[in-house]
Amino acid sequence: MIKKLIISILVLCAINSCQNDREIEITKNEAIAIFHPIRLSALQDSSSSFANYDVEYQDTLGIAYLKAFSNRLELMIDLNCNKPNTSSALHMHYGTPNKPEQHWNPETAESYCGKLSLGEVWGRKYAGDIGNIHFDESGDGTFFLQTDLWSLNSGEKNDILRKVLVVHYLYEDFALHCDDNPHNHSHQNPKIGSGIIELIE
């Protein structure tokens, strides 16, 4: 699987280099995050929907590759979480990979539901609400995103360097998080994997 992930990154790099010769890349503009399992033993019980779920035998679940340009940041994620034919939510958190904390948001109390990302409405409660990754029949999933809401190694509030990428067990409807109805705001979604964003030196 790691070989496949490395090939995917190289392909993405090649595509990016050919997209636009006038595009300006910033210094130290590439980063990766290696996803490892989050130990679930403390979270599991016989009544939970994920009581029999286990990825702890896997050392690595996948990888995220990020590249920053002067006008946007691109994210590609390749994962296999032993969840064929399902989807899982992706978030960015504060904290560490072993102990992710609250959801990352540059302006802590500000909603990003109506903010624009590359001219389109973000439609998610937080800047760190990434989306859902779908896994095929083999359990492999790929996710791609471009946004100008984030930066990398900039020192600004929206800098995602050293933030923690988290994959959750369940799919999430991010539009519901923007609904004013508090009954639509469920956070019972176990974290199953995480990785910290670090520069490629």
PDB file of C-alpha atoms in Angstrom:
ATOM      1  CA  MET A   1       0.000   0.000   0.000  1.00  0.00           C
ATOM      2  CA  ILE A   2       2.819   2.432   0.834  1.00  0.00           C
ATOM      3  CA  LYS A   3       4.221   1.972  -2.679  1.00  0.00           C
ATOM      4  CA  LYS A   4       0.829   2.897  -4.103  1.00  0.00           C
ATOM      5  CA  LEU A   5       0.682   6.006  -1.924  1.00  0.00           C
ATOM      6  CA  ILE A   6       4.142   7.136  -2.984  1.00  0.00           C
ATOM      7  CA  ILE A   7       3.214   6.672  -6.644  1.00  0.00           C
ATOM      8  CA  SER A   8       0.044   8.719  -6.083  1.00  0.00           C
ATOM      9  CA  ILE A   9       2.069  11.557  -4.583  1.00  0.00           C
ATOM     10  CA  LEU A  10       4.542  11.538  -7.455  1.00  0.00           C
ATOM     11  CA  VAL A  11       1.683  11.646  -9.972  1.00  0.00           C
ATOM     12  CA  LEU A  12       0.097  14.567  -8.152  1.00  0.00           C
ATOM     13  CA  CYS A  13       3.409  16.422  -8.091  1.00  0.00           C
ATOM     14  CA  ALA A  14       3.797  15.898 -11.836  1.00  0.00           C
ATOM     15  CA  ILE A  15       0.273  17.148 -12.521  1.00  0.00           C
ATOM     16  CA  ASN A  16       0.783  20.236 -10.391  1.00  0.00           C
ATOM     17  CA  SER A  17       4.070  21.112 -12.075  1.00  0.00           C
ATOM     18  CA  CYS A  18       2.389  21.109 -15.478  1.00  0.00           C
ATOM     19  CA  GLN A  19      -0.802  22.965 -14.581  1.00  0.00           C
ATOM     20  CA  ASN A  20       0.353  26.525 -14.990  1.00  0.00           C
ATOM     21  CA  ASP A  21       3.883  27.740 -15.639  1.00  0.00           C
ATOM     22  CA  ARG A  22       2.973  31.170 -14.278  1.00  0.00           C
ATOM     23  CA  GLU A  23       1.896  29.781 -10.910  1.00  0.00           C
ATOM     24  CA  ILE A  24       4.182  30.785  -8.042  1.00  0.00           C
ATOM     25  CA  GLU A  25       5.057  28.151  -5.463  1.00  0.00           C
ATOM     26  CA  ILE A  26       5.991  29.355  -1.990  1.00  0.00           C
ATOM     27  CA  THR A  27       9.055  28.344   0.017  1.00  0.00           C
ATOM     28  CA  LYS A  28       8.792  25.039   1.912  1.00  0.00           C
ATOM     29  CA  ASN A  29       5.419  24.426   0.361  1.00  0.00           C
ATOM     30  CA  GLU A  30       4.987  20.669   0.697  1.00  0.00           C
ATOM     31  CA  ALA A  31       3.904  18.632   3.692  1.00  0.00           C
ATOM     32  CA  ILE A  32       2.750  15.138   4.569  1.00  0.00           C
ATOM     33  CA  ALA A  33       0.831  13.442   7.361  1.00  0.00           C
ATOM     34  CA  ILE A  34       1.107   9.711   7.991  1.00  0.00           C
ATOM     35  CA  PHE A  35      -2.100   8.212   9.375  1.00  0.00           C
ATOM     36  CA  HIS A  36      -1.742   5.676  12.193  1.00  0.00           C
ATOM     37  CA  PRO A  37      -4.554   3.897  14.046  1.00  0.00           C
ATOM     38  CA  ILE A  38      -6.016   5.460  17.169  1.00  0.00           C
ATOM     39  CA  ARG A  39      -6.360   2.774  19.830  1.00  0.00           C
ATOM     40  CA  LEU A  40     -10.037   2.049  20.316  1.00  0.00           C
ATOM     41  CA  SER A  41     -10.039  -0.216  23.366  1.00  0.00           C
ATOM     42  CA  ALA A  42     -11.028   2.612  25.693  1.00  0.00           C
ATOM     43  CA  LEU A  43     -13.917   3.609  23.432  1.00  0.00           C
ATOM     44  CA  GLN A  44     -15.445   0.270  22.557  1.00  0.00           C
ATOM     45  CA  ASP A  45     -18.348  -1.409  24.302  1.00  0.00           C
ATOM     46  CA  SER A  46     -20.704  -4.192  23.321  1.00  0.00           C
ATOM     47  CA  SER A  47     -23.537  -1.815  22.431  1.00  0.00           C
ATOM     48  CA  SER A  48     -21.575   0.454  20.109  1.00  0.00           C
ATOM     49  CA  SER A  49     -21.873   0.223  16.345  1.00  0.00           C
ATOM     50  CA  PHE A  50     -18.099  -0.189  16.032  1.00  0.00           C
ATOM     51  CA  ALA A  51     -17.563  -2.751  18.798  1.00  0.00           C
ATOM     52  CA  ASN A  52     -16.123  -5.291  16.358  1.00  0.00           C
ATOM     53  CA  TYR A  53     -14.164  -2.788  14.286  1.00  0.00           C
ATOM     54  CA  ASP A  54     -10.386  -3.092  14.420  1.00  0.00           C
ATOM     55  CA  VAL A  55      -7.494  -1.497  12.528  1.00  0.00           C
ATOM     56  CA  GLU A  56      -4.957  -1.840  15.309  1.00  0.00           C
ATOM     57  CA  TYR A  57      -3.198  -4.616  13.414  1.00  0.00           C
ATOM     58  CA  GLN A  58      -2.295  -2.051  10.733  1.00  0.00           C
ATOM     59  CA  ASP A  59       0.771   0.058  11.445  1.00  0.00           C
ATOM     60  CA  THR A  60      -0.111   2.668   8.829  1.00  0.00           C
ATOM     61  CA  LEU A  61      -3.551   3.523   7.454  1.00  0.00           C
ATOM     62  CA  GLY A  62      -2.377   5.888   4.746  1.00  0.00           C
ATOM     63  CA  ILE A  63      -0.925   9.266   3.925  1.00  0.00           C
ATOM     64  CA  ALA A  64      -1.910  12.855   3.215  1.00  0.00           C
ATOM     65  CA  TYR A  65       0.077  15.029   0.830  1.00  0.00           C
ATOM     66  CA  LEU A  66      -0.293  18.821   0.863  1.00  0.00           C
ATOM     67  CA  LYS A  67       1.111  21.441  -1.470  1.00  0.00           C
ATOM     68  CA  ALA A  68       0.768  25.213  -1.134  1.00  0.00           C
ATOM     69  CA  PHE A  69       0.667  27.694  -3.998  1.00  0.00           C
ATOM     70  CA  SER A  70       0.385  31.472  -3.855  1.00  0.00           C
ATOM     71  CA  ASN A  71      -3.396  31.310  -4.301  1.00  0.00           C
ATOM     72  CA  ARG A  72      -4.477  27.962  -2.822  1.00  0.00           C
ATOM     73  CA  LEU A  73      -3.525  24.808  -0.968  1.00  0.00           C
ATOM     74  CA  GLU A  74      -4.091  21.306  -2.343  1.00  0.00           C
ATOM     75  CA  LEU A  75      -4.704  18.210  -0.242  1.00  0.00           C
ATOM     76  CA  MET A  76      -4.691  14.586  -1.384  1.00  0.00           C
ATOM     77  CA  ILE A  77      -5.386  11.714   0.999  1.00  0.00           C
ATOM     78  CA  ASP A  78      -4.995   7.967   0.380  1.00  0.00           C
ATOM     79  CA  LEU A  79      -6.331   5.655   3.096  1.00  0.00           C
ATOM     80  CA  ASN A  80      -7.309   2.075   3.805  1.00  0.00           C
ATOM     81  CA  CYS A  81      -9.131   1.814   7.131  1.00  0.00           C
ATOM     82  CA  ASN A  82     -10.526  -1.710   6.708  1.00  0.00           C
ATOM     83  CA  LYS A  83     -13.993  -0.283   5.963  1.00  0.00           C
ATOM     84  CA  PRO A  84     -14.905  -1.445   2.428  1.00  0.00           C
ATOM     85  CA  ASN A  85     -17.907   0.174   0.726  1.00  0.00           C
ATOM     86  CA  THR A  86     -18.342   2.835   3.407  1.00  0.00           C
ATOM     87  CA  SER A  87     -17.425   6.485   3.960  1.00  0.00           C
ATOM     88  CA  SER A  88     -15.634   8.265   6.801  1.00  0.00           C
ATOM     89  CA  ALA A  89     -15.498  11.900   7.849  1.00  0.00           C
ATOM     90  CA  LEU A  90     -12.220  13.816   7.761  1.00  0.00           C
ATOM     91  CA  HIS A  91     -11.433  16.647  10.167  1.00  0.00           C
ATOM     92  CA  MET A  92      -8.502  18.766  11.255  1.00  0.00           C
ATOM     93  CA  HIS A  93      -7.903  19.015  15.009  1.00  0.00           C
ATOM     94  CA  TYR A  94      -5.657  20.673  17.537  1.00  0.00           C
ATOM     95  CA  GLY A  95      -3.589  18.415  19.798  1.00  0.00           C
ATOM     96  CA  THR A  96      -1.430  15.418  18.976  1.00  0.00           C
ATOM     97  CA  PRO A  97      -2.029  12.294  16.863  1.00  0.00           C
ATOM     98  CA  ASN A  98      -2.443  10.168  20.000  1.00  0.00           C
ATOM     99  CA  LYS A  99      -4.712  12.697  21.653  1.00  0.00           C
ATOM    100  CA  PRO A 100      -6.560  14.917  19.153  1.00  0.00           C
ATOM    101  CA  GLU A 101      -8.309  17.835  20.825  1.00  0.00           C
ATOM    102  CA  GLN A 102     -11.092  20.124  19.583  1.00  0.00           C
ATOM    103  CA  HIS A 103     -11.734  20.852  15.921  1.00  0.00           C
ATOM    104  CA  TRP A 104      -9.289  23.315  14.382  1.00  0.00           C
ATOM    105  CA  ASN A 105     -10.700  26.715  13.429  1.00  0.00           C
ATOM    106  CA  PRO A 106      -8.613  29.865  12.797  1.00  0.00           C
ATOM    107  CA  GLU A 107     -11.286  32.061  14.397  1.00  0.00           C
ATOM    108  CA  THR A 108     -12.383  29.875  17.302  1.00  0.00           C
ATOM    109  CA  ALA A 109     -15.989  31.062  17.610  1.00  0.00           C
ATOM    110  CA  GLU A 110     -16.595  31.927  13.964  1.00  0.00           C
ATOM    111  CA  SER A 111     -18.711  29.777  11.656  1.00  0.00           C
ATOM    112  CA  TYR A 112     -17.294  29.014   8.213  1.00  0.00           C
ATOM    113  CA  CYS A 113     -20.640  27.854   6.807  1.00  0.00           C
ATOM    114  CA  GLY A 114     -21.055  30.872   4.532  1.00  0.00           C
ATOM    115  CA  LYS A 115     -17.403  31.646   3.806  1.00  0.00           C
ATOM    116  CA  LEU A 116     -16.067  31.319   0.274  1.00  0.00           C
ATOM    117  CA  SER A 117     -13.372  28.838  -0.684  1.00  0.00           C
ATOM    118  CA  LEU A 118     -12.007  29.547  -4.161  1.00  0.00           C
ATOM    119  CA  GLY A 119     -15.264  31.335  -4.953  1.00  0.00           C
ATOM    120  CA  GLU A 120     -17.596  28.591  -3.703  1.00  0.00           C
ATOM    121  CA  VAL A 121     -19.427  28.383  -0.378  1.00  0.00           C
ATOM    122  CA  TRP A 122     -17.482  26.231   2.093  1.00  0.00           C
ATOM    123  CA  GLY A 123     -20.692  24.904   3.647  1.00  0.00           C
ATOM    124  CA  ARG A 124     -19.055  23.449   6.763  1.00  0.00           C
ATOM    125  CA  LYS A 125     -19.096  24.666  10.357  1.00  0.00           C
ATOM    126  CA  TYR A 126     -15.321  24.889  10.758  1.00  0.00           C
ATOM    127  CA  ALA A 127     -12.380  25.569   8.469  1.00  0.00           C
ATOM    128  CA  GLY A 128     -11.017  22.192   9.568  1.00  0.00           C
ATOM    129  CA  ASP A 129     -14.124  20.265   8.511  1.00  0.00           C
ATOM    130  CA  ILE A 130     -12.652  18.626   5.435  1.00  0.00           C
ATOM    131  CA  GLY A 131     -15.237  16.241   3.989  1.00  0.00           C
ATOM    132  CA  ASN A 132     -15.940  12.524   3.594  1.00  0.00           C
ATOM    133  CA  ILE A 133     -13.666   9.928   2.041  1.00  0.00           C
ATOM    134  CA  HIS A 134     -15.303   6.942   0.317  1.00  0.00           C
ATOM    135  CA  PHE A 135     -13.753   3.481   0.475  1.00  0.00           C
ATOM    136  CA  ASP A 136     -14.204   1.020  -2.392  1.00  0.00           C
ATOM    137  CA  GLU A 137     -14.776  -2.741  -2.185  1.00  0.00           C
ATOM    138  CA  SER A 138     -11.090  -3.222  -1.342  1.00  0.00           C
ATOM    139  CA  GLY A 139     -11.212  -0.648   1.434  1.00  0.00           C
ATOM    140  CA  ASP A 140      -9.095   1.878  -0.483  1.00  0.00           C
ATOM    141  CA  GLY A 141     -10.131   5.525  -0.514  1.00  0.00           C
ATOM    142  CA  THR A 142      -8.794   8.697  -2.144  1.00  0.00           C
ATOM    143  CA  PHE A 143      -9.797  12.268  -1.341  1.00  0.00           C
ATOM    144  CA  PHE A 144      -8.770  15.517  -3.058  1.00  0.00           C
ATOM    145  CA  LEU A 145      -9.454  19.118  -2.035  1.00  0.00           C
ATOM    146  CA  GLN A 146      -8.332  22.604  -3.062  1.00  0.00           C
ATOM    147  CA  THR A 147      -8.977  25.641  -0.867  1.00  0.00           C
ATOM    148  CA  ASP A 148      -7.730  29.144  -0.160  1.00  0.00           C
ATOM    149  CA  LEU A 149      -8.978  29.042   3.438  1.00  0.00           C
ATOM    150  CA  TRP A 150      -5.789  27.353   4.636  1.00  0.00           C
ATOM    151  CA  SER A 151      -2.096  28.201   4.429  1.00  0.00           C
ATOM    152  CA  LEU A 152       1.052  26.185   5.058  1.00  0.00           C
ATOM    153  CA  ASN A 153       4.128  27.362   6.982  1.00  0.00           C
ATOM    154  CA  SER A 154       2.901  30.963   6.871  1.00  0.00           C
ATOM    155  CA  GLY A 155       2.671  31.736  10.580  1.00  0.00           C
ATOM    156  CA  GLU A 156      -0.821  33.120  10.007  1.00  0.00           C
ATOM    157  CA  LYS A 157      -3.982  32.103  11.869  1.00  0.00           C
ATOM    158  CA  ASN A 158      -4.980  29.774   9.049  1.00  0.00           C
ATOM    159  CA  ASP A 159      -1.630  27.934   9.002  1.00  0.00           C
ATOM    160  CA  ILE A 160      -2.298  24.181   9.178  1.00  0.00           C
ATOM    161  CA  LEU A 161       1.291  23.126   9.871  1.00  0.00           C
ATOM    162  CA  ARG A 162       1.459  20.776  12.891  1.00  0.00           C
ATOM    163  CA  LYS A 163      -2.312  20.396  12.968  1.00  0.00           C
ATOM    164  CA  VAL A 164      -3.710  16.860  13.235  1.00  0.00           C
ATOM    165  CA  LEU A 165      -5.665  15.219  10.419  1.00  0.00           C
ATOM    166  CA  VAL A 166      -8.258  12.800  11.787  1.00  0.00           C
ATOM    167  CA  VAL A 167     -10.333  10.127  10.065  1.00  0.00           C
ATOM    168  CA  HIS A 168     -13.532   9.192  11.886  1.00  0.00           C
ATOM    169  CA  TYR A 169     -15.459   5.932  11.811  1.00  0.00           C
ATOM    170  CA  LEU A 170     -18.709   7.310  10.373  1.00  0.00           C
ATOM    171  CA  TYR A 171     -19.843   9.481   7.465  1.00  0.00           C
ATOM    172  CA  GLU A 172     -21.006  12.988   8.393  1.00  0.00           C
ATOM    173  CA  ASP A 173     -23.485  15.352   6.762  1.00  0.00           C
ATOM    174  CA  PHE A 174     -21.540  18.588   7.160  1.00  0.00           C
ATOM    175  CA  ALA A 175     -24.503  20.689   6.003  1.00  0.00           C
ATOM    176  CA  LEU A 176     -26.383  19.633   9.145  1.00  0.00           C
ATOM    177  CA  HIS A 177     -23.618  21.150  11.264  1.00  0.00           C
ATOM    178  CA  CYS A 178     -24.538  24.515   9.728  1.00  0.00           C
ATOM    179  CA  ASP A 179     -28.200  24.039  10.683  1.00  0.00           C
ATOM    180  CA  ASP A 180     -29.412  26.158  13.608  1.00  0.00           C
ATOM    181  CA  ASN A 181     -31.318  23.158  14.980  1.00  0.00           C
ATOM    182  CA  PRO A 182     -29.173  21.844  17.880  1.00  0.00           C
ATOM    183  CA  HIS A 183     -30.626  18.333  17.444  1.00  0.00           C
ATOM    184  CA  ASN A 184     -28.669  18.050  14.193  1.00  0.00           C
ATOM    185  CA  HIS A 185     -25.305  18.556  15.879  1.00  0.00           C
ATOM    186  CA  SER A 186     -24.140  15.082  16.834  1.00  0.00           C
ATOM    187  CA  HIS A 187     -20.469  14.566  17.690  1.00  0.00           C
ATOM    188  CA  GLN A 188     -20.638  10.842  18.478  1.00  0.00           C
ATOM    189  CA  ASN A 189     -18.213   9.822  15.757  1.00  0.00           C
ATOM    190  CA  PRO A 190     -15.204   7.816  17.001  1.00  0.00           C
ATOM    191  CA  LYS A 191     -11.741   8.750  15.782  1.00  0.00           C
ATOM    192  CA  ILE A 192     -10.016   5.763  14.161  1.00  0.00           C
ATOM    193  CA  GLY A 193      -6.858   7.259  12.651  1.00  0.00           C
ATOM    194  CA  SER A 194      -4.751  10.405  12.744  1.00  0.00           C
ATOM    195  CA  GLY A 195      -1.564  12.017  11.503  1.00  0.00           C
ATOM    196  CA  ILE A 196       0.232  15.302  12.126  1.00  0.00           C
ATOM    197  CA  ILE A 197       1.011  17.667   9.239  1.00  0.00           C
ATOM    198  CA  GLU A 198       4.772  18.119   8.864  1.00  0.00           C
ATOM    199  CA  LEU A 199       6.893  19.823   6.219  1.00  0.00           C
ATOM    200  CA  ILE A 200       8.772  17.804   3.630  1.00  0.00           C
ATOM    201  CA  GLU A 201      12.303  19.098   4.082  1.00  0.00           C
TER     202      GLU A 201
END
